[in-house]
Amino acid sequence: KPPEGKYILFMMHKQPENSTTSASPTWVDQEKILEQLAIFAPYGIKVVVKEHPSNYAQRPKDYYNNLYKLPNIYLLHPTVPNNNLIKKATAIFALNGSIGVEGIVNKKLVATLGKPYYSRFGLTKQLNQPKDIYKYLKKSDNLDDKKIELFLASYLKSIYHMGELREDGIWPKDEDGGKYFSKALNNFLN
């Protein structure tokens, strides 16, 4: 269960993994990233950490013990559902991965150290070092709904053929979108 109050959510990545080592070569050591986040966190902001499910029990015990020693780090079990964690988070901190997309959809501030594909839409902030996230938290801008909609439409169209577009050029025509999306979803699930 996440702590009450403000927190930054950090979902650990499986390592070794190309998406972290090549997208963020300067920041491969997640333990050091978390240590920096914890040390530089302003009073009252916690860092909630969830291990990647396929990496569970793969790191040495000392790895987690070192994280437990940091007073504002909260380690969660990998099976804790993401939805409420994301909704209650003040911000999402990501190297790469789909957690950034989930943060954007939920209108959260998303900061990255790597260069994930979704960072090109202006909905995230690329940082030079982990501690910079706290300056980013002071940002009061809300995420622009239209930019989020454009991003989501582009993202879906890059994955699935959605049919002809409406006049707005963003979403497929109603008569096409549903059938193409259900076909894509069915292919994905089966």
Coordinates of C-alpha atoms in Angstrom, one line a residue:
K1 CA 0.0 0.0 0.0
P2 CA 1.4 3.4 -0.9
P3 CA 2.0 6.0 1.8
E4 CA -0.5 8.9 2.3
G5 CA 0.5 12.3 0.9
K6 CA 2.7 13.4 -2.0
Y7 CA 4.9 10.9 -3.7
I8 CA 6.9 10.2 -6.8
L9 CA 6.3 6.8 -8.4
F10 CA 9.3 4.9 -9.8
M11 CA 8.7 1.6 -11.5
M12 CA 11.9 -0.4 -11.6
H13 CA 13.0 -1.9 -14.9
K14 CA 14.2 -5.4 -15.5
Q15 CA 17.9 -5.4 -15.9
P16 CA 19.9 -6.0 -17.9
E17 CA 17.5 -4.6 -20.5
N18 CA 18.3 -2.8 -23.8
S19 CA 15.5 -0.2 -23.2
T20 CA 17.3 1.1 -20.1
T21 CA 21.0 0.6 -21.1
S22 CA 20.7 2.2 -24.5
A23 CA 18.0 4.7 -23.9
S24 CA 19.6 6.0 -20.7
P25 CA 23.2 4.9 -20.7
T26 CA 24.3 7.5 -18.1
W27 CA 21.6 6.3 -15.6
V28 CA 21.7 2.5 -15.7
D29 CA 22.1 2.0 -11.9
Q30 CA 18.6 2.2 -10.6
E31 CA 19.8 2.0 -7.0
K32 CA 21.8 5.2 -7.4
I33 CA 18.8 6.9 -9.1
L34 CA 16.6 6.0 -6.1
E35 CA 19.3 7.1 -3.7
Q36 CA 19.5 10.5 -5.4
L37 CA 15.7 10.8 -5.5
A38 CA 15.5 10.1 -1.7
I39 CA 18.4 12.4 -0.7
F40 CA 17.2 15.4 -2.7
A41 CA 13.5 15.0 -2.0
P42 CA 11.9 18.0 -0.3
Y43 CA 10.3 17.4 3.1
G44 CA 7.1 15.6 2.8
I45 CA 7.6 14.0 -0.6
K46 CA 8.2 10.3 -0.6
V47 CA 9.5 8.0 -3.3
V48 CA 7.3 4.9 -4.0
V49 CA 9.2 2.1 -5.7
K50 CA 7.7 -1.0 -7.3
E51 CA 10.0 -3.7 -8.6
H52 CA 9.5 -5.1 -12.1
P53 CA 7.5 -8.3 -11.8
S54 CA 9.9 -10.4 -13.9
N55 CA 12.8 -9.1 -11.8
Y56 CA 11.2 -10.1 -8.5
A57 CA 13.7 -12.0 -6.3
Q58 CA 16.5 -11.6 -8.9
R59 CA 18.4 -8.8 -7.2
P60 CA 20.6 -9.5 -4.2
K61 CA 19.0 -9.0 -0.7
D62 CA 21.5 -6.2 0.0
Y63 CA 20.2 -4.3 -2.9
Y64 CA 16.8 -3.9 -1.2
N65 CA 18.3 -3.5 2.3
N66 CA 20.2 -0.5 1.1
L67 CA 16.9 1.0 -0.3
Y68 CA 15.1 0.2 3.0
K69 CA 17.7 2.3 4.9
L70 CA 16.5 5.5 3.1
P71 CA 13.7 6.9 5.2
N72 CA 11.5 8.3 2.4
I73 CA 11.7 5.3 0.1
Y74 CA 8.7 2.9 0.1
L75 CA 9.2 -0.4 -1.6
L76 CA 6.1 -2.1 -2.8
H77 CA 5.5 -5.7 -3.9
P78 CA 5.5 -6.2 -7.7
T79 CA 2.0 -7.5 -7.6
V80 CA 0.5 -4.3 -6.3
P81 CA -1.8 -3.0 -9.1
N82 CA -0.6 0.1 -10.9
N83 CA -3.9 2.0 -11.4
N84 CA -4.3 3.4 -7.9
L85 CA -0.5 4.0 -7.6
I86 CA -0.6 6.1 -10.7
K87 CA -3.8 8.0 -9.8
K88 CA -2.5 9.0 -6.4
A89 CA 1.1 9.9 -7.5
T90 CA 2.2 13.5 -7.6
A91 CA 4.5 12.6 -10.5
I92 CA 6.0 9.6 -12.4
F93 CA 9.7 9.2 -12.8
A94 CA 10.7 6.9 -15.6
L95 CA 13.8 5.8 -17.4
N96 CA 11.7 4.3 -20.2
G97 CA 8.7 2.1 -20.5
S98 CA 4.9 2.2 -20.6
I99 CA 4.6 3.8 -17.1
G100 CA 5.2 7.1 -18.8
V101 CA 2.3 6.6 -21.1
E102 CA 0.1 5.6 -18.2
G103 CA 1.2 8.8 -16.4
I104 CA 0.3 10.9 -19.4
V105 CA -3.1 9.3 -19.7
N106 CA -3.7 10.1 -16.1
K107 CA -2.5 13.7 -16.5
K108 CA 0.5 13.3 -14.2
L109 CA 3.8 15.1 -14.5
V110 CA 6.1 12.6 -16.1
A111 CA 9.9 13.0 -15.9
T112 CA 12.3 10.8 -17.8
L113 CA 16.1 10.2 -17.7
G114 CA 16.0 8.3 -21.0
K115 CA 14.5 9.1 -24.3
P116 CA 11.4 7.0 -24.6
Y117 CA 9.3 7.3 -27.8
Y118 CA 6.6 9.3 -25.9
S119 CA 9.0 12.0 -24.9
R120 CA 8.8 13.6 -28.3
F121 CA 5.2 14.9 -27.8
G122 CA 6.1 17.6 -25.2
L123 CA 4.1 15.9 -22.5
T124 CA 7.1 14.8 -20.4
K125 CA 10.2 16.5 -19.1
Q126 CA 13.6 15.0 -19.8
L127 CA 16.0 15.4 -16.9
N128 CA 19.7 15.5 -16.7
Q129 CA 19.8 14.0 -13.3
P130 CA 17.3 12.5 -10.9
K131 CA 17.3 15.4 -8.4
D132 CA 16.0 17.7 -11.1
I133 CA 12.5 16.2 -10.7
Y134 CA 11.8 18.4 -7.7
K135 CA 12.2 21.6 -9.8
Y136 CA 9.8 20.0 -12.3
L137 CA 7.3 19.3 -9.5
K138 CA 6.9 23.1 -9.0
K139 CA 5.6 23.3 -12.6
S140 CA 1.9 24.3 -12.3
D141 CA 0.9 23.7 -15.9
N142 CA -1.8 21.1 -16.4
L143 CA -1.3 18.7 -19.3
D144 CA -3.1 19.9 -22.3
D145 CA -6.1 17.7 -23.1
K146 CA -5.7 18.3 -26.9
K147 CA -2.0 17.3 -26.8
I148 CA -2.9 14.1 -24.8
E149 CA -5.6 13.3 -27.3
L150 CA -3.2 13.8 -30.3
F151 CA -0.6 11.6 -28.6
L152 CA -3.1 8.8 -27.8
A153 CA -4.5 8.8 -31.3
S154 CA -1.0 8.8 -32.8
Y155 CA 0.1 6.0 -30.5
L156 CA -2.9 3.8 -31.4
K157 CA -2.5 4.5 -35.1
S158 CA 1.1 3.4 -34.9
I159 CA 0.1 0.1 -33.4
Y160 CA -3.2 -0.7 -35.2
H161 CA -4.8 0.1 -38.5
M162 CA -7.8 2.1 -37.3
G163 CA -9.6 2.9 -40.6
E164 CA -10.2 6.2 -42.3
L165 CA -9.9 9.4 -40.3
R166 CA -12.7 11.8 -39.5
E167 CA -12.4 15.4 -40.7
D168 CA -10.5 16.4 -37.5
G169 CA -7.7 14.1 -38.8
I170 CA -7.2 12.6 -35.3
W171 CA -9.6 9.7 -34.7
P172 CA -11.1 7.2 -37.2
K173 CA -14.6 7.5 -38.4
D174 CA -17.1 6.0 -36.0
E175 CA -18.2 3.3 -38.3
D176 CA -14.6 2.1 -38.9
G177 CA -12.9 2.7 -35.5
G178 CA -14.9 0.2 -33.5
K179 CA -14.6 -2.7 -35.9
Y180 CA -10.9 -2.1 -36.5
F181 CA -10.1 -1.7 -32.9
S182 CA -12.1 -4.7 -31.8
K183 CA -10.3 -6.8 -34.5
A184 CA -6.9 -5.5 -33.3
L185 CA -7.8 -6.2 -29.7
N186 CA -9.0 -9.7 -30.6
N187 CA -5.7 -10.4 -32.5
F188 CA -3.7 -9.2 -29.5
L189 CA -5.6 -11.3 -27.0
N190 CA -5.6 -14.5 -29.1

